[in-house]
Structures are given as structure tokens and as C-alpha cells.
Short mmCIF file of C-alpha atoms and ligand atoms in Angstrom, two decimals:
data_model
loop_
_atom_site.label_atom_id
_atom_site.label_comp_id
_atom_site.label_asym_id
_atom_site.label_seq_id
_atom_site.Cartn_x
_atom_site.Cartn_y
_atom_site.Cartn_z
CA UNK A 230 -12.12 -8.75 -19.46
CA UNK A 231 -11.48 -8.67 -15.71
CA UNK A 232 -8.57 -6.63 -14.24
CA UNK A 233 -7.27 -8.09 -10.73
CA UNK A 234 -4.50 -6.43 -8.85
CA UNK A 235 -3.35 -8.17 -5.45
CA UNK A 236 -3.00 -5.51 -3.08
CA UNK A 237 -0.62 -6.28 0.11
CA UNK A 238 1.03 -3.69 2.35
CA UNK A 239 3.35 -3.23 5.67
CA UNK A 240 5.59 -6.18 5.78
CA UNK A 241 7.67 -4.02 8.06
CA UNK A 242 10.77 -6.57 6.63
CA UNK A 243 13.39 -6.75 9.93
CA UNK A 244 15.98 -8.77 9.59
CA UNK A 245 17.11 -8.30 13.38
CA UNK A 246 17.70 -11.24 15.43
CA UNK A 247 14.91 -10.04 17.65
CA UNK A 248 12.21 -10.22 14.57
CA UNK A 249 12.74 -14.44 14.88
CA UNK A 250 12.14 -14.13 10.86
CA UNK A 251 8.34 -13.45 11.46
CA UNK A 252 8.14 -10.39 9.20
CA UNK A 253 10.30 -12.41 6.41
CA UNK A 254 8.12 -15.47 7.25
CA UNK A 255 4.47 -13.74 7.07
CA UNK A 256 6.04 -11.92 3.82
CA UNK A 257 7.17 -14.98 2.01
CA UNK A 258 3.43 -16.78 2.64
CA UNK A 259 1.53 -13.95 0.75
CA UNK A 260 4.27 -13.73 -2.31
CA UNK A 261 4.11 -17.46 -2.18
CA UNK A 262 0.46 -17.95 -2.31
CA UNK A 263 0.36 -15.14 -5.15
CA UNK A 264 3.19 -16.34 -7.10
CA UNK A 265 1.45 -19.86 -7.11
CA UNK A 266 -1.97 -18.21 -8.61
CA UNK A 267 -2.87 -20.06 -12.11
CA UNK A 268 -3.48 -16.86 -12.85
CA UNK A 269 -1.65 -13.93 -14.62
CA UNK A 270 -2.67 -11.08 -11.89
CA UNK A 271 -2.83 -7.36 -13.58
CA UNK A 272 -0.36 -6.01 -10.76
CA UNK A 273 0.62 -6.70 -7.03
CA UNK A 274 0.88 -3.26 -5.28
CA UNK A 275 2.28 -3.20 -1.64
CA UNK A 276 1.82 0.04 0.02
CA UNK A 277 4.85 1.02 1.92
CA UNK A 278 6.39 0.28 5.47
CA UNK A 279 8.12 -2.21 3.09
CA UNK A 280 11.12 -2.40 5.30
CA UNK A 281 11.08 -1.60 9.37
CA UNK A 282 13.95 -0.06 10.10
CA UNK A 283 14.93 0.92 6.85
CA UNK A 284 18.86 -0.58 6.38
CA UNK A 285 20.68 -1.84 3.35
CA UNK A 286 20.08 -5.51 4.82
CA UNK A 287 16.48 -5.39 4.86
CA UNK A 288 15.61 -3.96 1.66
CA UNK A 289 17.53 -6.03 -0.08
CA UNK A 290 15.83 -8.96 1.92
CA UNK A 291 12.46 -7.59 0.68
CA UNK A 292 13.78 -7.04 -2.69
CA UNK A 293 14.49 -11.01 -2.94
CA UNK A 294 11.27 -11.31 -1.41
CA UNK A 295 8.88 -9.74 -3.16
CA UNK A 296 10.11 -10.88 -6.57
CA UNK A 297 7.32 -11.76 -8.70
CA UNK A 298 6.07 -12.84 -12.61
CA UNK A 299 3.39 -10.12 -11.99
CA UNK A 300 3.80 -6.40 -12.30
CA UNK A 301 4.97 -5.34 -9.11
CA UNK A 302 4.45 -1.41 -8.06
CA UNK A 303 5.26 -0.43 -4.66
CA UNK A 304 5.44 3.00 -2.65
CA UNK A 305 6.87 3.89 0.73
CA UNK A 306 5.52 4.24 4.08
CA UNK A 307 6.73 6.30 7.40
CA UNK A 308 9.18 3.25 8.22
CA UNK A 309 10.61 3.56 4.62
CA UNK A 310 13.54 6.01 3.43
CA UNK A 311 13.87 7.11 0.07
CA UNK A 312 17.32 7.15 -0.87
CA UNK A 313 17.91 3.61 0.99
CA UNK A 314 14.59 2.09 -0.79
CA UNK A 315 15.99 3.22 -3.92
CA UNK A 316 19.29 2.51 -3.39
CA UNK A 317 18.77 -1.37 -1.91
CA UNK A 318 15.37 -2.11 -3.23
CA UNK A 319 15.08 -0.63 -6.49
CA UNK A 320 18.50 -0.81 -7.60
CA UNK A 321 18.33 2.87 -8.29
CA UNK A 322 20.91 6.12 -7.50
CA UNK A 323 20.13 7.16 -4.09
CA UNK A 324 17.79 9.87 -4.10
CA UNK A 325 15.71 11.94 -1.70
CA UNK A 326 13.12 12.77 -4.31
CA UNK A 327 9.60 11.45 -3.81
CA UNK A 328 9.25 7.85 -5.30
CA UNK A 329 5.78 8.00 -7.41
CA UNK A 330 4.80 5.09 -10.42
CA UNK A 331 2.25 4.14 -12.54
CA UNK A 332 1.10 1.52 -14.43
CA UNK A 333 -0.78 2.62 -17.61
CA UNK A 334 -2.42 -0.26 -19.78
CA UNK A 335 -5.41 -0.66 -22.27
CA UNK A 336 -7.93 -1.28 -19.40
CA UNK A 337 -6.84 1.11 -16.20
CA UNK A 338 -3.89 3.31 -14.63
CA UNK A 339 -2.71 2.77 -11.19
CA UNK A 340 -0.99 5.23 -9.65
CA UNK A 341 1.39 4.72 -6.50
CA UNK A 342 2.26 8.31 -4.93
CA UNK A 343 5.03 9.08 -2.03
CA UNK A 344 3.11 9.77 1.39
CA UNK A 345 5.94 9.62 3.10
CA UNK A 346 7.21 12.71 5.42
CA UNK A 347 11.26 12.29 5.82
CA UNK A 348 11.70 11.84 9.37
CA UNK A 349 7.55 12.15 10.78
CA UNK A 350 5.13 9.30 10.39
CA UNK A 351 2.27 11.61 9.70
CA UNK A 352 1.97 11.40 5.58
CA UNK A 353 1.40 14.08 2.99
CA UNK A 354 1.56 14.49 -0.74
CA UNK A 355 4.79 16.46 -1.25
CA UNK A 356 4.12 19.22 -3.75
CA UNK A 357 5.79 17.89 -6.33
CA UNK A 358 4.06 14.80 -5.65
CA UNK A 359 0.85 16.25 -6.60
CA UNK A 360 1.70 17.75 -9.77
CA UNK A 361 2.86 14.26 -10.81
CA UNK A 362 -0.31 12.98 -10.59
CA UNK A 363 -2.49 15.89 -11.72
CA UNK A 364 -0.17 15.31 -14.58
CA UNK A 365 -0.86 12.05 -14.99
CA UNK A 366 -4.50 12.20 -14.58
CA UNK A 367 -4.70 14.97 -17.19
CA UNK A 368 -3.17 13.08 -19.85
CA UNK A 369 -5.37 9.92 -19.26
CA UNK A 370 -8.36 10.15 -20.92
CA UNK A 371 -12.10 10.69 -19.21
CA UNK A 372 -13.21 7.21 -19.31
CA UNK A 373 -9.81 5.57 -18.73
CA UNK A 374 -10.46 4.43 -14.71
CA UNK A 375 -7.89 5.23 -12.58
CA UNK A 376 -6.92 3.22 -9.05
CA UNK A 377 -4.62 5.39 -6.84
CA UNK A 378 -2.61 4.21 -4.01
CA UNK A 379 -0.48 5.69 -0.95
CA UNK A 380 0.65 4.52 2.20
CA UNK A 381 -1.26 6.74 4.51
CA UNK A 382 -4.68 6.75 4.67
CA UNK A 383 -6.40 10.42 4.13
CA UNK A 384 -9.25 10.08 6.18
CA UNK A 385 -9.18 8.56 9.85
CA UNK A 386 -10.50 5.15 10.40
CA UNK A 387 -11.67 4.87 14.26
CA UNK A 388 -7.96 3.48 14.44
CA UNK A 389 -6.86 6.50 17.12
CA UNK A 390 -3.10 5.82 16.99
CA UNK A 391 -3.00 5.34 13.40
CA UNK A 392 -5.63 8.71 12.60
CA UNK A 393 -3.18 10.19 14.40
CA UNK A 394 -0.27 9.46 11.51
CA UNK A 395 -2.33 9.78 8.94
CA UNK A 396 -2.57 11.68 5.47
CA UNK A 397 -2.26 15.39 6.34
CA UNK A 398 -3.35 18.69 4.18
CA UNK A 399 -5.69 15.97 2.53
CA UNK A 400 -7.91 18.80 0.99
CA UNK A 401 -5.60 19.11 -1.87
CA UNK A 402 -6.34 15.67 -2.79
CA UNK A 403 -9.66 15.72 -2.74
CA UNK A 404 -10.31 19.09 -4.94
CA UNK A 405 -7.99 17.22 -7.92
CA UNK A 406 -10.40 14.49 -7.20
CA UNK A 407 -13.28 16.53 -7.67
CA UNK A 408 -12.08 16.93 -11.21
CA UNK A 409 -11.42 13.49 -12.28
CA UNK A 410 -14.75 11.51 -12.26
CA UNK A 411 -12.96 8.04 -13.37
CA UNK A 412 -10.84 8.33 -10.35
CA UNK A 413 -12.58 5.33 -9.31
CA UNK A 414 -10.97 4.62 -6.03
CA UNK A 415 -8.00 5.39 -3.64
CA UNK A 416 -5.89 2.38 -2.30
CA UNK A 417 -4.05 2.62 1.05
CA UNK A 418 -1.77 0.58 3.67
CA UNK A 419 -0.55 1.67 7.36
CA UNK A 420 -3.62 1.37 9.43
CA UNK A 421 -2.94 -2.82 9.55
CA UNK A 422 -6.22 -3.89 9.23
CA UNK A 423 -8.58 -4.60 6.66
CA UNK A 424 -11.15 -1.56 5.91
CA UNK A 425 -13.26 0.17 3.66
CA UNK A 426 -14.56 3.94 3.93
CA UNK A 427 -14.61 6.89 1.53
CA UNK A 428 -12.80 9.87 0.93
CA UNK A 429 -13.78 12.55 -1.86
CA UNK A 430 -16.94 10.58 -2.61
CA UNK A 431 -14.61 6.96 -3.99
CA UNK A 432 -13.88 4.34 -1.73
CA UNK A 433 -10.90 4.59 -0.26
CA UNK A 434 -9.60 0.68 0.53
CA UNK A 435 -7.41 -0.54 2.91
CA UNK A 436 -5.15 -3.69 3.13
CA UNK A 437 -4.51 -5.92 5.85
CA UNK A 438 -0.94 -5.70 7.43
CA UNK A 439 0.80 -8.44 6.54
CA UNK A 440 3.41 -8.20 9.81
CA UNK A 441 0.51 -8.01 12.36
CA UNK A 442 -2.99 -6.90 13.01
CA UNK A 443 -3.65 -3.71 14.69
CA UNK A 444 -6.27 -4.17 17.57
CA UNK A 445 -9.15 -1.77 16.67
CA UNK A 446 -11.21 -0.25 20.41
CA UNK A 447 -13.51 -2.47 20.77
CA UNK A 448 -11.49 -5.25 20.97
CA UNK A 449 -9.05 -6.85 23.90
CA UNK A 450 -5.98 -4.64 24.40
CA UNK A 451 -7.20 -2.30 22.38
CA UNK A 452 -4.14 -0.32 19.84
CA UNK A 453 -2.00 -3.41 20.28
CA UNK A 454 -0.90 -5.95 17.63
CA UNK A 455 -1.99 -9.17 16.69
CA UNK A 456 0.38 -11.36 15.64
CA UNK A 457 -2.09 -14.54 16.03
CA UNK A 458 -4.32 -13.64 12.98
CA UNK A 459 -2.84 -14.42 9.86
CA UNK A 460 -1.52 -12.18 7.09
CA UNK A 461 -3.61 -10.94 4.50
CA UNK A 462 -4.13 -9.38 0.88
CA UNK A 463 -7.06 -7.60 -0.68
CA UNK A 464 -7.68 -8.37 -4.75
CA UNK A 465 -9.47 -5.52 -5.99
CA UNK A 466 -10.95 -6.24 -9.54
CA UNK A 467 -12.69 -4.18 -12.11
CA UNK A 468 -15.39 -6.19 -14.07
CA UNK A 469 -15.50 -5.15 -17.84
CA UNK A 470 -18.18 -2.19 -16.71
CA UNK A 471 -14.73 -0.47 -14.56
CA UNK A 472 -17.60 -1.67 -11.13
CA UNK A 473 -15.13 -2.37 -8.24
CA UNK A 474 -15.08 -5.63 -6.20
CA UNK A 475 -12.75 -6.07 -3.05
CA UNK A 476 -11.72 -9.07 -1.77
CA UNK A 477 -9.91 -9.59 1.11
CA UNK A 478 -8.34 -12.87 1.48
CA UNK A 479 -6.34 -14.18 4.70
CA UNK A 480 -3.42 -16.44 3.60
CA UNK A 481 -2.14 -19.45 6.12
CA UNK A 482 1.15 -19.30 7.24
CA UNK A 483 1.41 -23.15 6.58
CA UNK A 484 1.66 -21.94 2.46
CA UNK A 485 5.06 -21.01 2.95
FE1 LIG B 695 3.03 -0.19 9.06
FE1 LIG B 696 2.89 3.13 8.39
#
């Protein structure tokens, strides 16, 4: 049996007059276009800058909008806030703690760990973040695969304003990696563009900003935005041998 999770991230949700409803436009496409899949999809992940500016009104914007039939697990980026997100997203008591989930079935786990640095836009795996997950991964057993996801990126990806921000003290990572073989691959958001690379010998993927499109250097206006491509999700699946497939899949705005 296949597993397919839908994988979107930064839909930087602003509900400021200045936005002109883009962000809650470009965001209501993609959970539009997945919610009308004949298809019961494993999970949808979206990996954090959920909201832009992080206020009461947006979260609960991108609470109504991200509601789904499908398992939904979501992290937070360096836009995000915990005890807001919790508060106005969630539906949780405020709380500064780092927000970490998982999804445990029959066929995988999928883990969605706290990047975010209060106040920096760097990222890094609090301590406590990391225990969670070596936690996790110890009580899951050797052939189980395992998908984990984060908001920023550990490894830089020719992106220089985003490898900038990106997942610090990343070492730490990669050594609990070392000792989890069905780690099978690490899932990431912030760098707004589509991408695949490695990090600790797994492929570490990237979605597609659904807000915008970062310009990468070889392009015009290089480190800019696009806001002329369309958004995007990636489906990763794992065929009944746990072999990863990525597909990234642009979504018209004229779905909405
Ligand atoms: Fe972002
Ligand atoms: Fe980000």
C-alpha cells in the first residue's frame, strides 16, 4: 500500500490591508485543490511561517484555512510565535514551549520538530526538542521508516539570504541520524522554492512557498520574490518497499 503525504509550507497568512488577500488567496488554492483529491491523503504537513506577522487575526484566518478531512500536522517557522500559534491556531493554552508532533501509524512516523529561535530567524533544534525526537525514534522500531520535518533547512541551498537563516548547530542532528538507519528522509520549508539535496546521507526535501517564489542567483533580480509563478505542494510517497518518490506539483490560482 502506498503512503502519500501532501507537503505545503510558508503561506506567510497576512491579513493586512496591504497583503490584497494574496497570501489567503494562494493558501485557499492549494487546501482547495487537496481537499478536492478523490483520494484519502496519509497527512498534509505545512512547514511553518504559517502566519506573517504572527497576530491573533491571522492565525485564526489560517486555522479556518487550512481545515482539512486529512491529517493535518504543522510546525512553526521564524515568522511564527509559539504561544500565539498555540493560542489562535491550535486552540491550545498559550505556551512558549517548543511545538513538536508526530504521526505514528502501521506504515510510517512523521515527525514535525520546532526550528524556530524566539525572536531570530536563524533555526535550531532547542534541546529539549531533540530529546523529543531521539525519544521518539528510540521507541519506533528499526524497520518502521521515519519522515522528519522542520521549518529550516539544515544544510544551505545556494539560496544566500535564506543559508544565511538557516538550521544552526546542525551536527547534533545529524549524529542522532547516524543512528537511525530508517530515518528515511528530512522534510523542510523556508527557502520558498522547490529543492532537493542531502543532509546526513537522506534527502533532505524542500517545498515550494506557497506565498511567493524566492529568486535563486542565476535568475533576474536575483534574492527577490516571485509572485507570478504559482503556488505549489510536493507529495512525497513511500511505495510498499518504504522507496521515496517526490512530486512537486504547481497548483493554478484559477482552482480557488
Ligand atoms: Fe517563509
Ligand atoms: Fe522562514
Amino acid at each position: 500500500m502506498m503512503t502519500v503525504i501532501a507537503h505545503l509550507s510558508d503561506t506567510h497568512i497576512d491579513t493586512r490591508e496591504e497583503d490584497d488577500g494574496r497570501s489567503i488567496a494562494r493558501t485557499k488554492a492549494v487546501m482547495t485543490y487537496l481537499n478536492s483529491l478523490p483520494y484519502d491523503l496519509d497527512a498534509i504537513i505545512a512547514t511553518g511561517d504559517i502566519a506573517d506577522h504572527a497576530t491573533p487575526s491571522e492565525y485564526e484566518t489560517a486555522r479556518k484555512l487550512l481545515a482539512t478531512r486529512h491529517p493535518l500536522l504543522t510546525c512553526p517557522g521564524n515568522h511564527d510565535e509559539r504561544a500565539a500559534y498555540r493560542e489562535h491556531f491550535l486552540g491550545e493554552p498559550a505556551s512558549r514551549a517548543p511545538l513538536n508532533s508526530a504521526l505514528v501509524t502501521a506504515r510510517f512516523t512523521l515527525a514535525l520538530c520546532d526550528t524556530s529561535v524566539p525572536g531570530e530567524d536563524y533555526g535550531r533544534l532547542a534541546d529539549e526538542t531533540l530529546t523529543w525526537l531521539s525519544t521518539l525514534l528510540a521507541d519506533t522500531p528499526p524497520t518502521h521508516p521515519v519522515l522528519i520535518g522542520f521549518h529550516h533547512p539544515p544544510v544551505p541551498l545556494n539560496t544566500p539570504y535564506v543559508d544565511d537563516i538557516r538550521q544552526h548547530d546542525e551536527h547534533r542532528l545529524a549524529a542522532l541520524t547516524s543512528r537511525h538507519p530508517n530515518i528515511t528522509a528530512f522534510l523542510a520549508g523556508h527557502a520558498h522554492t522547490p529543492a532537493a539535496t542531502t543532509f546526513a546521507n537522506r534527502p533532505l526535501l524542500v517545498a515550494p512557498g506557497v506565498v511567493s517564489t524566492l529568486r535563486l542567483p542565476w535568475e533576474p533580480q536575483p534574492h527577490h520574490v516571485h509572485h507570478d509563478l504559482p503556488p505549489a505542494v510536493a507529495f512525497h510517497v513511500l511505495d510498499p518497499t518504504n522507496r521515496l518518490t517526490t512530486h512537486y506539483r504547481p497548483i493554478p490560482l484559477t482552482t480557488s
